[in-house]
PDB file of C-alpha atoms in Angstrom:
ATOM      1  CA  UNK K  15     -92.964 -70.410  58.022  1.00 72.00           C
ATOM      2  CA  UNK K  16     -92.894 -71.335  54.376  1.00 69.00           C
ATOM      3  CA  UNK K  17     -93.683 -67.753  53.452  1.00 72.00           C
ATOM      4  CA  UNK K  18     -90.765 -66.525  55.501  1.00 71.00           C
ATOM      5  CA  UNK K  19     -88.431 -68.945  53.800  1.00 70.00           C
ATOM      6  CA  UNK K  20     -89.727 -67.919  50.370  1.00 71.00           C
ATOM      7  CA  UNK K  21     -89.274 -64.276  51.253  1.00 79.00           C
ATOM      8  CA  UNK K  22     -85.723 -64.868  52.469  1.00 75.00           C
ATOM      9  CA  UNK K  23     -84.855 -66.870  49.389  1.00 79.00           C
ATOM     10  CA  UNK K  24     -86.354 -64.206  47.129  1.00 77.00           C
ATOM     11  CA  UNK K  25     -84.451 -61.515  48.987  1.00 75.00           C
ATOM     12  CA  UNK K  26     -81.255 -63.486  48.682  1.00 76.00           C
ATOM     13  CA  UNK K  27     -81.816 -64.031  44.943  1.00 72.00           C
ATOM     14  CA  UNK K  28     -82.568 -60.334  44.445  1.00 76.00           C
ATOM     15  CA  UNK K  29     -79.478 -59.325  46.397  1.00 74.00           C
ATOM     16  CA  UNK K  30     -77.369 -61.728  44.384  1.00 80.00           C
ATOM     17  CA  UNK K  31     -78.825 -60.366  41.133  1.00 70.00           C
ATOM     18  CA  UNK K  32     -78.157 -56.788  42.203  1.00 76.00           C
ATOM     19  CA  UNK K  33     -74.626 -57.645  43.218  1.00 76.00           C
ATOM     20  CA  UNK K  34     -73.996 -59.326  39.890  1.00 72.00           C
ATOM     21  CA  UNK K  35     -75.328 -56.278  38.033  1.00 75.00           C
ATOM     22  CA  UNK K  36     -73.171 -54.003  40.150  1.00 72.00           C
ATOM     23  CA  UNK K  37     -70.102 -56.098  39.530  1.00 73.00           C
ATOM     24  CA  UNK K  38     -70.802 -56.158  35.790  1.00 73.00           C
ATOM     25  CA  UNK K  39     -71.328 -52.382  35.768  1.00 78.00           C
ATOM     26  CA  UNK K  40     -68.161 -51.822  37.812  1.00 72.00           C
ATOM     27  CA  UNK K  41     -66.224 -54.097  35.485  1.00 72.00           C
ATOM     28  CA  UNK K  42     -67.427 -52.168  32.439  1.00 76.00           C
ATOM     29  CA  UNK K  43     -66.515 -48.853  34.073  1.00 77.00           C
ATOM     30  CA  UNK K  44     -63.121 -50.230  35.028  1.00 74.00           C
ATOM     31  CA  UNK K  45     -62.561 -51.412  31.450  1.00 78.00           C
ATOM     32  CA  UNK K  46     -63.605 -48.014  30.079  1.00 77.00           C
ATOM     33  CA  UNK K  47     -61.340 -46.278  32.587  1.00 78.00           C
ATOM     34  CA  UNK K  48     -58.449 -48.494  31.539  1.00 78.00           C
ATOM     35  CA  UNK K  49     -59.127 -47.686  27.890  1.00 78.00           C
ATOM     36  CA  UNK K  50     -59.344 -43.984  28.744  1.00 81.00           C
ATOM     37  CA  UNK K  51     -56.120 -44.199  30.758  1.00 75.00           C
ATOM     38  CA  UNK K  52     -54.450 -46.021  27.866  1.00 77.00           C
ATOM     39  CA  UNK K  53     -55.533 -43.266  25.441  1.00 76.00           C
ATOM     40  CA  UNK K  54     -54.259 -40.618  27.821  1.00 78.00           C
ATOM     41  CA  UNK K  55     -50.994 -42.495  28.294  1.00 79.00           C
ATOM     42  CA  UNK K  56     -50.583 -42.854  24.527  1.00 78.00           C
ATOM     43  CA  UNK K  57     -51.284 -39.114  24.133  1.00 83.00           C
ATOM     44  CA  UNK K  58     -48.814 -38.278  26.895  1.00 79.00           C
ATOM     45  CA  UNK K  59     -46.212 -40.538  25.293  1.00 81.00           C
ATOM     46  CA  UNK K  60     -46.802 -38.765  21.973  1.00 80.00           C
ATOM     47  CA  UNK K  61     -46.478 -35.367  23.624  1.00 81.00           C
ATOM     48  CA  UNK K  62     -43.335 -36.541  25.383  1.00 79.00           C
ATOM     49  CA  UNK K  63     -41.862 -37.723  22.081  1.00 81.00           C
ATOM     50  CA  UNK K  64     -42.766 -34.369  20.502  1.00 84.00           C
ATOM     51  CA  UNK K  65     -41.228 -32.472  23.399  1.00 78.00           C
ATOM     52  CA  UNK K  66     -38.135 -34.681  23.314  1.00 82.00           C
ATOM     53  CA  UNK K  67     -37.788 -34.104  19.567  1.00 83.00           C
ATOM     54  CA  UNK K  68     -38.321 -30.357  20.032  1.00 83.00           C
ATOM     55  CA  UNK K  69     -35.703 -30.225  22.791  1.00 78.00           C
ATOM     56  CA  UNK K  70     -33.225 -32.145  20.626  1.00 81.00           C
ATOM     57  CA  UNK K  71     -33.898 -29.818  17.699  1.00 83.00           C
ATOM     58  CA  UNK K  72     -33.456 -26.783  19.952  1.00 83.00           C
ATOM     59  CA  UNK K  73     -30.231 -28.239  21.337  1.00 83.00           C
ATOM     60  CA  UNK K  74     -28.973 -28.908  17.802  1.00 84.00           C
ATOM     61  CA  UNK K  75     -29.976 -25.398  16.719  1.00 83.00           C
ATOM     62  CA  UNK K  76     -28.257 -23.971  19.792  1.00 82.00           C
ATOM     63  CA  UNK K  77     -25.109 -25.999  19.083  1.00 85.00           C
ATOM     64  CA  UNK K  78     -25.159 -24.847  15.451  1.00 84.00           C
ATOM     65  CA  UNK K  79     -25.658 -21.247  16.553  1.00 80.00           C
ATOM     66  CA  UNK K  80     -22.797 -21.506  19.057  1.00 83.00           C
ATOM     67  CA  UNK K  81     -20.601 -22.982  16.316  1.00 84.00           C
ATOM     68  CA  UNK K  82     -21.499 -20.156  13.930  1.00 83.00           C
ATOM     69  CA  UNK K  83     -20.860 -17.575  16.666  1.00 85.00           C
ATOM     70  CA  UNK K  84     -17.436 -19.132  17.300  1.00 83.00           C
ATOM     71  CA  UNK K  85     -16.666 -19.137  13.569  1.00 84.00           C
ATOM     72  CA  UNK K  86     -17.668 -15.467  13.293  1.00 77.00           C
ATOM     73  CA  UNK K  87     -15.608 -14.639  16.377  1.00 81.00           C
ATOM     74  CA  UNK K  88     -12.622 -16.469  14.894  1.00 85.00           C
ATOM     75  CA  UNK K  89     -13.096 -14.545  11.634  1.00 82.00           C
ATOM     76  CA  UNK K  90     -13.312 -11.255  13.547  1.00 85.00           C
ATOM     77  CA  UNK K  91     -10.165 -12.142  15.509  1.00 85.00           C
ATOM     78  CA  UNK K  92      -8.423 -13.063  12.255  1.00 85.00           C
ATOM     79  CA  UNK K  93      -9.513  -9.790  10.617  1.00 82.00           C
ATOM     80  CA  UNK K  94      -8.350  -7.810  13.659  1.00 84.00           C
ATOM     81  CA  UNK K  95      -4.996  -9.599  13.498  1.00 85.00           C
ATOM     82  CA  UNK K  96      -4.728  -8.832   9.779  1.00 84.00           C
ATOM     83  CA  UNK K  97      -5.635  -5.181  10.390  1.00 87.00           C
ATOM     84  CA  UNK K  98      -3.021  -4.911  13.146  1.00 83.00           C
ATOM     85  CA  UNK K  99      -0.457  -6.583  10.889  1.00 83.00           C
ATOM     86  CA  UNK K 100      -1.379  -4.250   8.015  1.00 76.00           C
ATOM     87  CA  UNK K 101      -1.144  -1.215  10.312  1.00 82.00           C
ATOM     88  CA  UNK K 102       2.225  -2.408  11.585  1.00 84.00           C
ATOM     89  CA  UNK K 103       3.467  -2.966   8.034  1.00 82.00           C
ATOM     90  CA  UNK K 104       2.141   0.460   7.049  1.00 80.00           C
ATOM     91  CA  UNK K 105       3.988   2.001   9.997  1.00 82.00           C
ATOM     92  CA  UNK K 106       7.136   0.068   9.082  1.00 78.00           C
ATOM     93  CA  UNK K 107       6.748   1.165   5.455  1.00 74.00           C
ATOM     94  CA  UNK K 108       6.381   4.800   6.526  1.00 76.00           C
ATOM     95  CA  UNK K 109       9.521   4.506   8.633  1.00 74.00           C
ATOM     96  CA  UNK K 110      11.324   2.757   5.782  1.00 70.00           C
ATOM     97  CA  UNK K 111      10.077   5.362   3.293  1.00 71.00           C
ATOM     98  CA  UNK K 112      11.330   8.118   5.576  1.00 71.00           C
ATOM     99  CA  UNK K 113      14.738   6.461   5.827  1.00 61.00           C
ATOM    100  CA  UNK K 114      14.841   5.884   2.072  1.00 56.00           C
ATOM    101  CA  UNK K 115      13.943   9.530   1.457  1.00 59.00           C
ATOM    102  CA  UNK K 116      16.742  10.562   3.792  1.00 59.00           C
ATOM    103  CA  UNK K 117      19.151   8.305   1.910  1.00 51.00           C
ATOM    104  CA  UNK K 118      17.890   9.575  -1.454  1.00 51.00           C
ATOM    105  CA  UNK K 119      18.186  13.192  -0.346  1.00 52.00           C
ATOM    106  CA  UNK K 120      21.688  12.510   0.937  1.00 49.00           C
ATOM    107  CA  UNK K 121      22.526  10.752  -2.327  1.00 52.00           C
ATOM    108  CA  UNK K 122      21.123  13.673  -4.318  1.00 57.00           C
ATOM    109  CA  UNK K 123      23.167  16.095  -2.232  1.00 59.00           C
ATOM    110  CA  UNK K 124      26.351  14.083  -2.749  1.00 57.00           C
ATOM    111  CA  UNK K 125      25.519  13.615  -6.425  1.00 72.00           C
ATOM    112  CA  UNK K 126      24.833  17.341  -6.761  1.00 76.00           C
ATOM    113  CA  UNK K 127      28.219  18.026  -5.202  1.00 86.00           C
ATOM    114  CA  UNK K 128      29.875  15.637  -7.685  1.00 88.00           C
ATOM    115  CA  UNK K 129      28.137  17.315 -10.615  1.00 90.00           C
ATOM    116  CA  UNK K 130      29.021  20.798  -9.397  1.00 91.00           C
ATOM    117  CA  UNK K 131      32.620  19.651  -8.974  1.00 92.00           C
ATOM    118  CA  UNK K 132      32.625  18.294 -12.555  1.00 94.00           C
ATOM    119  CA  UNK K 133      31.295  21.591 -13.953  1.00 95.00           C
ATOM    120  CA  UNK K 134      33.765  23.597 -11.858  1.00 95.00           C
ATOM    121  CA  UNK K 135      36.715  21.546 -13.085  1.00 96.00           C
ATOM    122  CA  UNK K 136      35.505  21.882 -16.663  1.00 96.00           C
ATOM    123  CA  UNK K 137      35.277  25.667 -16.287  1.00 96.00           C
ATOM    124  CA  UNK K 138      38.735  25.781 -14.668  1.00 96.00           C
ATOM    125  CA  UNK K 139      40.376  23.775 -17.461  1.00 96.00           C
ATOM    126  CA  UNK K 140      38.817  26.134 -20.043  1.00 95.00           C
ATOM    127  CA  UNK K 141      39.931  29.238 -18.149  1.00 95.00           C
ATOM    128  CA  UNK K 142      43.446  27.756 -17.958  1.00 96.00           C
ATOM    129  CA  UNK K 143      43.297  27.108 -21.718  1.00 95.00           C
ATOM    130  CA  UNK K 144      43.858  23.400 -21.077  1.00 96.00           C
ATOM    131  CA  UNK K 145      41.414  22.364 -23.782  1.00 94.00           C
ATOM    132  CA  UNK K 146      42.703  18.803 -23.946  1.00 94.00           C
ATOM    133  CA  UNK K 147      41.923  18.307 -20.258  1.00 94.00           C
ATOM    134  CA  UNK K 148      38.534  19.988 -20.672  1.00 95.00           C
ATOM    135  CA  UNK K 149      37.587  17.485 -23.380  1.00 93.00           C
ATOM    136  CA  UNK K 150      37.797  14.757 -20.738  1.00 93.00           C
ATOM    137  CA  UNK K 151      34.687  16.213 -19.081  1.00 94.00           C
ATOM    138  CA  UNK K 152      32.406  15.913 -22.125  1.00 93.00           C
ATOM    139  CA  UNK K 153      30.641  12.906 -23.632  1.00 90.00           C
ATOM    140  CA  UNK K 154      31.250  11.447 -27.075  1.00 87.00           C
ATOM    141  CA  UNK K 155      28.070  12.968 -28.518  1.00 89.00           C
ATOM    142  CA  UNK K 156      28.438  16.403 -26.934  1.00 93.00           C
ATOM    143  CA  UNK K 157      26.073  19.073 -28.295  1.00 94.00           C
ATOM    144  CA  UNK K 158      25.936  22.839 -27.883  1.00 94.00           C
ATOM    145  CA  UNK K 159      22.639  24.512 -28.777  1.00 91.00           C
ATOM    146  CA  UNK K 160      21.559  21.178 -30.260  1.00 91.00           C
ATOM    147  CA  UNK K 161      24.558  20.992 -32.612  1.00 93.00           C
ATOM    148  CA  UNK K 162      26.930  18.042 -32.320  1.00 94.00           C
ATOM    149  CA  UNK K 163      30.655  18.782 -31.992  1.00 92.00           C
ATOM    150  CA  UNK K 164      33.577  16.437 -32.486  1.00 92.00           C
ATOM    151  CA  UNK K 165      36.752  17.012 -30.487  1.00 91.00           C
ATOM    152  CA  UNK K 166      38.361  19.455 -32.944  1.00 92.00           C
ATOM    153  CA  UNK K 167      35.155  21.464 -33.381  1.00 92.00           C
ATOM    154  CA  UNK K 168      34.646  21.428 -29.604  1.00 93.00           C
ATOM    155  CA  UNK K 169      38.100  22.880 -28.940  1.00 93.00           C
ATOM    156  CA  UNK K 170      37.485  25.535 -31.576  1.00 93.00           C
ATOM    157  CA  UNK K 171      34.175  26.382 -29.884  1.00 93.00           C
ATOM    158  CA  UNK K 172      35.406  26.751 -26.308  1.00 94.00           C
ATOM    159  CA  UNK K 173      38.635  28.514 -27.294  1.00 94.00           C
ATOM    160  CA  UNK K 174      36.455  31.605 -27.691  1.00 94.00           C
ATOM    161  CA  UNK K 175      36.038  31.679 -23.901  1.00 94.00           C
ATOM    162  CA  UNK K 176      38.642  33.737 -22.084  1.00 95.00           C
ATOM    163  CA  UNK K 177      37.389  32.725 -18.625  1.00 95.00           C
ATOM    164  CA  UNK K 178      34.275  31.195 -17.125  1.00 95.00           C
ATOM    165  CA  UNK K 179      33.200  30.267 -13.595  1.00 95.00           C
ATOM    166  CA  UNK K 180      30.084  29.614 -11.545  1.00 94.00           C
ATOM    167  CA  UNK K 181      28.708  32.940 -10.364  1.00 91.00           C
ATOM    168  CA  UNK K 182      28.731  33.781  -6.682  1.00 83.00           C
ATOM    169  CA  UNK K 183      25.805  32.375  -4.723  1.00 70.00           C
ATOM    170  CA  UNK K 184      22.774  34.607  -4.364  1.00 57.00           C
ATOM    171  CA  UNK K 185      21.010  35.089  -1.048  1.00 55.00           C
ATOM    172  CA  UNK K 186      17.748  34.436  -2.887  1.00 50.00           C
ATOM    173  CA  UNK K 187      17.296  30.631  -3.036  1.00 45.00           C
ATOM    174  CA  UNK K 188      15.326  30.984  -6.269  1.00 45.00           C
ATOM    175  CA  UNK K 189      18.415  32.444  -7.909  1.00 52.00           C
ATOM    176  CA  UNK K 190      21.033  29.947  -6.713  1.00 81.00           C
ATOM    177  CA  UNK K 191      23.903  29.760  -9.154  1.00 88.00           C
ATOM    178  CA  UNK K 192      23.785  25.958  -9.325  1.00 89.00           C
ATOM    179  CA  UNK K 193      20.482  24.085  -9.273  1.00 88.00           C
ATOM    180  CA  UNK K 194      19.591  20.506 -10.119  1.00 85.00           C
ATOM    181  CA  UNK K 195      16.487  20.856 -12.277  1.00 81.00           C
ATOM    182  CA  UNK K 196      15.633  17.289 -13.181  1.00 69.00           C
ATOM    183  CA  UNK K 197      16.717  13.722 -12.572  1.00 64.00           C
ATOM    184  CA  UNK K 198      16.293  11.988 -15.903  1.00 60.00           C
ATOM    185  CA  UNK K 199      16.629   8.397 -17.028  1.00 61.00           C
ATOM    186  CA  UNK K 200      18.851   6.621 -17.436  1.00 59.00           C
ATOM    187  CA  UNK K 201      21.515   8.239 -15.215  1.00 74.00           C
ATOM    188  CA  UNK K 202      20.926  11.702 -16.656  1.00 83.00           C
ATOM    189  CA  UNK K 203      20.708  14.977 -14.757  1.00 88.00           C
ATOM    190  CA  UNK K 204      19.806  18.469 -15.938  1.00 91.00           C
ATOM    191  CA  UNK K 205      21.345  21.363 -14.028  1.00 91.00           C
ATOM    192  CA  UNK K 206      20.792  25.111 -14.265  1.00 93.00           C
ATOM    193  CA  UNK K 207      24.074  26.995 -13.830  1.00 94.00           C
ATOM    194  CA  UNK K 208      24.537  30.740 -13.522  1.00 94.00           C
ATOM    195  CA  UNK K 209      28.017  31.633 -14.789  1.00 94.00           C
ATOM    196  CA  UNK K 210      30.265  34.662 -15.074  1.00 94.00           C
ATOM    197  CA  UNK K 211      31.936  34.517 -18.469  1.00 94.00           C
ATOM    198  CA  UNK K 212      34.274  36.623 -20.566  1.00 95.00           C
ATOM    199  CA  UNK K 213      34.534  36.006 -24.285  1.00 94.00           C
ATOM    200  CA  UNK K 214      37.459  36.859 -26.557  1.00 94.00           C
ATOM    201  CA  UNK K 215      36.218  39.749 -28.675  1.00 90.00           C
ATOM    202  CA  UNK K 216      37.317  38.462 -32.040  1.00 91.00           C
ATOM    203  CA  UNK K 217      35.753  35.050 -31.366  1.00 90.00           C
ATOM    204  CA  UNK K 218      32.362  36.126 -30.020  1.00 89.00           C
ATOM    205  CA  UNK K 219      30.669  35.296 -33.306  1.00 87.00           C
ATOM    206  CA  UNK K 220      31.834  31.680 -33.058  1.00 86.00           C
ATOM    207  CA  UNK K 221      30.227  31.213 -29.646  1.00 89.00           C
ATOM    208  CA  UNK K 222      26.500  32.016 -29.989  1.00 87.00           C
ATOM    209  CA  UNK K 223      24.385  32.222 -26.871  1.00 87.00           C
ATOM    210  CA  UNK K 224      27.139  33.202 -24.438  1.00 90.00           C
ATOM    211  CA  UNK K 225      28.181  36.812 -23.862  1.00 90.00           C
ATOM    212  CA  UNK K 226      30.376  38.738 -21.443  1.00 92.00           C
ATOM    213  CA  UNK K 227      28.904  38.841 -17.972  1.00 92.00           C
ATOM    214  CA  UNK K 228      26.207  36.733 -16.377  1.00 93.00           C
ATOM    215  CA  UNK K 229      24.849  33.808 -18.376  1.00 93.00           C
ATOM    216  CA  UNK K 230      22.433  31.030 -17.500  1.00 94.00           C
ATOM    217  CA  UNK K 231      23.368  27.663 -18.984  1.00 95.00           C
ATOM    218  CA  UNK K 232      21.405  24.433 -18.895  1.00 94.00           C
ATOM    219  CA  UNK K 233      23.689  21.412 -18.582  1.00 94.00           C
ATOM    220  CA  UNK K 234      22.740  17.821 -19.262  1.00 93.00           C
ATOM    221  CA  UNK K 235      25.107  15.355 -17.646  1.00 92.00           C
ATOM    222  CA  UNK K 236      25.283  11.608 -17.879  1.00 90.00           C
ATOM    223  CA  UNK K 237      26.937   9.164 -15.493  1.00 86.00           C
ATOM    224  CA  UNK K 238      29.566   7.059 -17.251  1.00 83.00           C
ATOM    225  CA  UNK K 239      29.475   3.653 -15.583  1.00 82.00           C
ATOM    226  CA  UNK K 240      32.822   2.656 -17.060  1.00 85.00           C
ATOM    227  CA  UNK K 241      34.831   5.663 -15.910  1.00 82.00           C
ATOM    228  CA  UNK K 242      32.451   6.172 -12.954  1.00 84.00           C
ATOM    229  CA  UNK K 243      32.397   9.889 -13.648  1.00 89.00           C
ATOM    230  CA  UNK K 244      29.830  12.464 -14.729  1.00 91.00           C
ATOM    231  CA  UNK K 245      30.279  13.782 -18.263  1.00 93.00           C
ATOM    232  CA  UNK K 246      28.655  16.777 -19.953  1.00 95.00           C
ATOM    233  CA  UNK K 247      26.521  15.688 -22.909  1.00 94.00           C
ATOM    234  CA  UNK K 248      24.853  18.981 -23.829  1.00 94.00           C
ATOM    235  CA  UNK K 249      24.756  22.709 -23.044  1.00 94.00           C
ATOM    236  CA  UNK K 250      21.954  25.089 -23.909  1.00 93.00           C
ATOM    237  CA  UNK K 251      22.318  28.822 -23.118  1.00 93.00           C
ATOM    238  CA  UNK K 252      19.106  30.123 -21.539  1.00 86.00           C
ATOM    239  CA  UNK K 253      19.972  33.714 -20.754  1.00 72.00           C
ATOM    240  CA  UNK K 254      22.819  36.124 -21.427  1.00 62.00           C
ATOM    241  CA  UNK K 255      23.475  39.547 -20.014  1.00 56.00           C
ATOM    242  CA  UNK K 256      26.171  42.030 -19.121  1.00 52.00           C
ATOM    243  CA  UNK K 257      27.348  42.421 -15.533  1.00 46.00           C
TER     244      UNK K 257
END
């Protein structure tokens, strides 16, 4: 009986010892697992922070990129608007230039008519021997063949002309009897005039450069802003010939 009790007590002590060892071992494993879990959690938290930071950086980069894209788009829209405005202005300028050219051409035509009328009236007054009236068509510093003539010398010069008139128009445009050659500055025009002239025989020597028949004269005319009329400031004979 005593042996049985001893055996039971020994078995109970051994069981208790084994249970205590198991509990200690389980506690150590649980502690290690907790430490391992804590390390893993810390690592996961670190990874989460890294991912969060990366996402924020990507979002910021995306926002910056979207902003830059919008700025570039705005610049492109602005450039397109400027190009359209420039093209419209260029079109408007072309239209305006065309209208101005039309006005200028009309003005030149009207001015050419005024100049032709001045030359015609000057020729008519000479042919009618109204030298006083003819002097009203010339400027103060009138020159003929580069030589300056005062009023008395001028009348002496043109009195050698029996009659003079613009020649009849030619069918060939290159040989028109009245042609504006150049628009000078200020308010000066050079005209090429083909004339039919007859010179008084005994005075031919006093009128060099002009002979009986067809002559080509180069007129320089200036617009007098006071009298608002064209005046002849110089004449240079370019060609003389008999009819």
